[in-house]
Amino acid sequence: MAWDEWEQLKVSAAEKGPARMHLNGLPPEDRPNAGNPQGDLQVHQKDLAAIGDHAFKLYNRLWKEARVTTTDAAGTDLAAQGFALGKALQHVSTRWDKQLGSVMDACALISNHMDFTKNAHAGDEVFIERHVSSIHTLDAGFDENWAQAGRKNEIYGAKDKKDKD
């Protein structure tokens, strides 16, 4: 990089003002692609638990009420007696079992995913709170207006006698 180019970059940066930490916001050029203008991810544990609970209950109801075991026996019996309806009934029973299995698998997947998501978001929330809580301390340490000229930044506390030596 040429020296003149470096000087131009420094002047350009100085014109923009001091760089400061900016939380909970986006630069104007990124806002059209941001989705929610508030920038808040909201996941309520009650909502996730309710969805997972409904999926689990539906799975159990399907297991108890939607399986049709007598159709197989009836289809086999009718086919053995020479009725064409017997094979058709067996075919319908097989298709029903496959479709029911797909719906039950989807219910189990939703229920398990909601449980996982609820736990993952709870862990993320703790992680974010722990890391964001120290930003005020960091920001105070880097703030150029931290104290009047000649005074020390109180955020770091008083020095011990051992440190003064």
mmCIF file of C-alpha atoms in Angstrom:
data_model
loop_
_atom_site.group_PDB
_atom_site.id
_atom_site.type_symbol
_atom_site.label_atom_id
_atom_site.label_comp_id
_atom_site.label_asym_id
_atom_site.label_seq_id
_atom_site.Cartn_x
_atom_site.Cartn_y
_atom_site.Cartn_z
ATOM 1 C CA MET A 1 0.000 0.000 0.000
ATOM 2 C CA ALA A 2 1.412 3.379 -0.915
ATOM 3 C CA TRP A 3 1.991 5.960 1.808
ATOM 4 C CA ASP A 4 -0.446 8.432 0.208
ATOM 5 C CA GLU A 5 -3.175 5.801 0.205
ATOM 6 C CA TRP A 6 -2.569 5.099 3.900
ATOM 7 C CA GLU A 7 -2.837 8.796 4.720
ATOM 8 C CA GLN A 8 -6.116 9.036 2.781
ATOM 9 C CA LEU A 9 -7.541 6.110 4.742
ATOM 10 C CA LYS A 10 -6.564 7.717 8.044
ATOM 11 C CA VAL A 11 -8.173 11.016 7.069
ATOM 12 C CA SER A 12 -11.338 9.214 5.933
ATOM 13 C CA ALA A 13 -11.543 7.285 9.226
ATOM 14 C CA ALA A 14 -10.997 10.467 11.253
ATOM 15 C CA GLU A 15 -13.849 12.205 9.421
ATOM 16 C CA LYS A 16 -16.262 9.457 10.407
ATOM 17 C CA GLY A 17 -15.588 10.058 14.100
ATOM 18 C CA PRO A 18 -14.365 7.706 16.788
ATOM 19 C CA ALA A 19 -15.241 4.040 16.473
ATOM 20 C CA ARG A 20 -17.538 2.926 19.270
ATOM 21 C CA MET A 21 -19.162 -0.323 20.234
ATOM 22 C CA HIS A 22 -22.751 -0.483 18.987
ATOM 23 C CA LEU A 23 -25.016 -3.149 20.414
ATOM 24 C CA ASN A 24 -28.487 -4.190 19.370
ATOM 25 C CA GLY A 25 -28.320 -2.530 15.987
ATOM 26 C CA LEU A 26 -27.185 -2.889 12.398
ATOM 27 C CA PRO A 27 -25.488 -0.534 10.014
ATOM 28 C CA PRO A 28 -28.029 1.121 7.679
ATOM 29 C CA GLU A 29 -26.751 -0.796 4.644
ATOM 30 C CA ASP A 30 -27.557 -4.148 6.327
ATOM 31 C CA ARG A 31 -31.056 -3.271 7.590
ATOM 32 C CA PRO A 32 -33.050 -4.254 4.445
ATOM 33 C CA ASN A 33 -31.856 -7.862 4.813
ATOM 34 C CA ALA A 34 -32.298 -8.082 8.566
ATOM 35 C CA GLY A 35 -35.775 -9.587 8.753
ATOM 36 C CA ASN A 36 -37.312 -8.492 12.049
ATOM 37 C CA PRO A 37 -36.563 -4.759 12.394
ATOM 38 C CA GLN A 38 -36.349 -5.111 16.169
ATOM 39 C CA GLY A 39 -33.614 -7.717 15.890
ATOM 40 C CA ASP A 40 -35.102 -9.750 18.725
ATOM 41 C CA LEU A 41 -35.186 -13.521 18.639
ATOM 42 C CA GLN A 42 -38.149 -14.517 20.727
ATOM 43 C CA VAL A 43 -38.713 -18.108 21.663
ATOM 44 C CA HIS A 44 -41.027 -18.704 24.569
ATOM 45 C CA GLN A 45 -40.548 -21.921 26.484
ATOM 46 C CA LYS A 46 -44.307 -22.291 26.971
ATOM 47 C CA ASP A 47 -44.884 -22.201 23.204
ATOM 48 C CA LEU A 48 -42.230 -24.826 22.496
ATOM 49 C CA ALA A 49 -43.471 -27.029 25.308
ATOM 50 C CA ALA A 50 -47.072 -26.782 24.067
ATOM 51 C CA ILE A 51 -46.147 -27.744 20.502
ATOM 52 C CA GLY A 52 -44.044 -30.669 21.704
ATOM 53 C CA ASP A 53 -46.798 -31.775 24.094
ATOM 54 C CA HIS A 54 -49.471 -31.717 21.358
ATOM 55 C CA ALA A 55 -47.233 -33.700 19.005
ATOM 56 C CA PHE A 56 -46.560 -36.281 21.750
ATOM 57 C CA LYS A 57 -50.283 -36.600 22.549
ATOM 58 C CA LEU A 58 -51.127 -36.974 18.854
ATOM 59 C CA TYR A 59 -48.493 -39.703 18.513
ATOM 60 C CA ASN A 60 -50.018 -41.619 21.435
ATOM 61 C CA ARG A 61 -53.566 -41.216 20.082
ATOM 62 C CA LEU A 62 -52.491 -42.460 16.661
ATOM 63 C CA TRP A 63 -50.829 -45.480 18.260
ATOM 64 C CA LYS A 64 -53.952 -46.337 20.251
ATOM 65 C CA GLU A 65 -56.738 -45.381 17.833
ATOM 66 C CA ALA A 66 -55.482 -45.342 14.232
ATOM 67 C CA ARG A 67 -53.886 -48.770 13.957
ATOM 68 C CA VAL A 68 -56.218 -51.249 12.357
ATOM 69 C CA THR A 69 -55.014 -54.771 13.105
ATOM 70 C CA THR A 70 -58.231 -56.604 12.165
ATOM 71 C CA THR A 71 -57.955 -55.520 8.518
ATOM 72 C CA ASP A 72 -54.916 -57.739 7.910
ATOM 73 C CA ALA A 73 -56.652 -60.798 9.278
ATOM 74 C CA ALA A 74 -59.834 -60.089 7.310
ATOM 75 C CA GLY A 75 -57.856 -59.505 4.090
ATOM 76 C CA THR A 76 -55.928 -62.747 4.533
ATOM 77 C CA ASP A 77 -59.119 -64.700 5.307
ATOM 78 C CA LEU A 78 -60.978 -63.275 2.280
ATOM 79 C CA ALA A 79 -58.007 -63.937 -0.021
ATOM 80 C CA ALA A 80 -57.817 -67.553 1.230
ATOM 81 C CA GLN A 81 -61.492 -67.995 0.321
ATOM 82 C CA GLY A 82 -60.809 -66.762 -3.212
ATOM 83 C CA PHE A 83 -62.257 -63.267 -2.968
ATOM 84 C CA ALA A 84 -60.386 -60.572 -4.905
ATOM 85 C CA LEU A 85 -61.481 -58.133 -2.244
ATOM 86 C CA GLY A 86 -59.090 -59.904 0.162
ATOM 87 C CA LYS A 87 -55.954 -58.828 -1.758
ATOM 88 C CA ALA A 88 -57.326 -55.311 -2.185
ATOM 89 C CA LEU A 89 -57.993 -55.105 1.542
ATOM 90 C CA GLN A 90 -54.451 -56.315 2.270
ATOM 91 C CA HIS A 91 -53.073 -53.655 -0.099
ATOM 92 C CA VAL A 92 -55.101 -50.899 1.598
ATOM 93 C CA SER A 93 -53.995 -52.158 5.020
ATOM 94 C CA THR A 94 -50.323 -52.105 3.991
ATOM 95 C CA ARG A 95 -50.621 -48.578 2.580
ATOM 96 C CA TRP A 96 -52.460 -47.424 5.703
ATOM 97 C CA ASP A 97 -49.717 -48.800 7.950
ATOM 98 C CA LYS A 98 -46.999 -47.056 5.903
ATOM 99 C CA GLN A 99 -48.833 -43.717 5.905
ATOM 100 C CA LEU A 100 -49.662 -43.983 9.593
ATOM 101 C CA GLY A 101 -46.013 -44.749 10.305
ATOM 102 C CA SER A 102 -44.969 -41.619 8.406
ATOM 103 C CA VAL A 103 -47.380 -39.421 10.368
ATOM 104 C CA MET A 104 -46.313 -40.973 13.673
ATOM 105 C CA ASP A 105 -42.642 -40.483 12.792
ATOM 106 C CA ALA A 106 -43.338 -36.828 12.006
ATOM 107 C CA CYS A 107 -45.111 -36.388 15.360
ATOM 108 C CA ALA A 108 -42.205 -38.000 17.208
ATOM 109 C CA LEU A 109 -39.726 -35.821 15.323
ATOM 110 C CA ILE A 110 -41.653 -32.641 16.161
ATOM 111 C CA SER A 111 -41.990 -33.597 19.820
ATOM 112 C CA ASN A 112 -38.300 -34.466 20.165
ATOM 113 C CA HIS A 113 -37.211 -31.376 18.230
ATOM 114 C CA MET A 114 -39.294 -29.065 20.439
ATOM 115 C CA ASP A 115 -37.744 -30.617 23.555
ATOM 116 C CA PHE A 116 -34.263 -30.207 22.090
ATOM 117 C CA THR A 117 -34.967 -26.635 20.931
ATOM 118 C CA LYS A 118 -36.370 -25.661 24.329
ATOM 119 C CA ASN A 119 -33.242 -26.952 26.074
ATOM 120 C CA ALA A 120 -30.875 -25.456 23.493
ATOM 121 C CA HIS A 121 -32.472 -21.996 23.740
ATOM 122 C CA ALA A 122 -32.402 -22.125 27.525
ATOM 123 C CA GLY A 123 -28.670 -22.877 27.352
ATOM 124 C CA ASP A 124 -28.124 -20.133 24.767
ATOM 125 C CA GLU A 125 -29.955 -17.642 26.973
ATOM 126 C CA VAL A 126 -27.694 -18.403 29.944
ATOM 127 C CA PHE A 127 -24.604 -18.158 27.728
ATOM 128 C CA ILE A 128 -25.669 -14.809 26.249
ATOM 129 C CA GLU A 129 -26.624 -13.320 29.621
ATOM 130 C CA ARG A 130 -23.288 -14.354 31.107
ATOM 131 C CA HIS A 131 -21.267 -12.807 28.285
ATOM 132 C CA VAL A 132 -23.330 -9.672 27.752
ATOM 133 C CA SER A 133 -23.395 -8.796 31.467
ATOM 134 C CA SER A 134 -19.696 -7.874 31.376
ATOM 135 C CA ILE A 135 -20.013 -5.500 28.396
ATOM 136 C CA HIS A 136 -20.763 -2.519 30.648
ATOM 137 C CA THR A 137 -17.468 -3.050 32.458
ATOM 138 C CA LEU A 138 -15.582 -3.419 29.195
ATOM 139 C CA ASP A 139 -17.246 -0.383 27.677
ATOM 140 C CA ALA A 140 -16.416 1.759 30.707
ATOM 141 C CA GLY A 141 -12.762 0.746 30.412
ATOM 142 C CA PHE A 142 -12.549 1.811 26.770
ATOM 143 C CA ASP A 143 -14.625 4.963 26.992
ATOM 144 C CA GLU A 144 -12.534 8.040 26.251
ATOM 145 C CA ASN A 145 -14.681 10.112 28.633
ATOM 146 C CA TRP A 146 -14.068 7.912 31.645
ATOM 147 C CA ALA A 147 -12.796 10.622 33.973
ATOM 148 C CA GLN A 148 -11.631 14.182 34.181
ATOM 149 C CA ALA A 149 -8.050 14.858 33.194
ATOM 150 C CA GLY A 150 -5.645 13.611 35.852
ATOM 151 C CA ARG A 151 -8.140 11.232 37.532
ATOM 152 C CA LYS A 152 -7.928 7.460 37.326
ATOM 153 C CA ASN A 153 -10.721 5.301 35.956
ATOM 154 C CA GLU A 154 -12.719 4.044 38.961
ATOM 155 C CA ILE A 155 -13.814 0.915 37.128
ATOM 156 C CA TYR A 156 -10.437 -0.661 37.853
ATOM 157 C CA GLY A 157 -10.640 -0.011 41.588
ATOM 158 C CA ALA A 158 -8.039 1.332 43.964
ATOM 159 C CA LYS A 159 -4.496 -0.037 43.865
ATOM 160 C CA ASP A 160 -3.213 -2.099 46.755
ATOM 161 C CA LYS A 161 -0.160 -0.934 48.683
ATOM 162 C CA LYS A 162 1.756 -3.848 47.144
ATOM 163 C CA ASP A 163 1.018 -2.547 43.631
ATOM 164 C CA LYS A 164 2.196 1.008 44.440
ATOM 165 C CA ASP A 165 5.751 -0.100 45.160
#
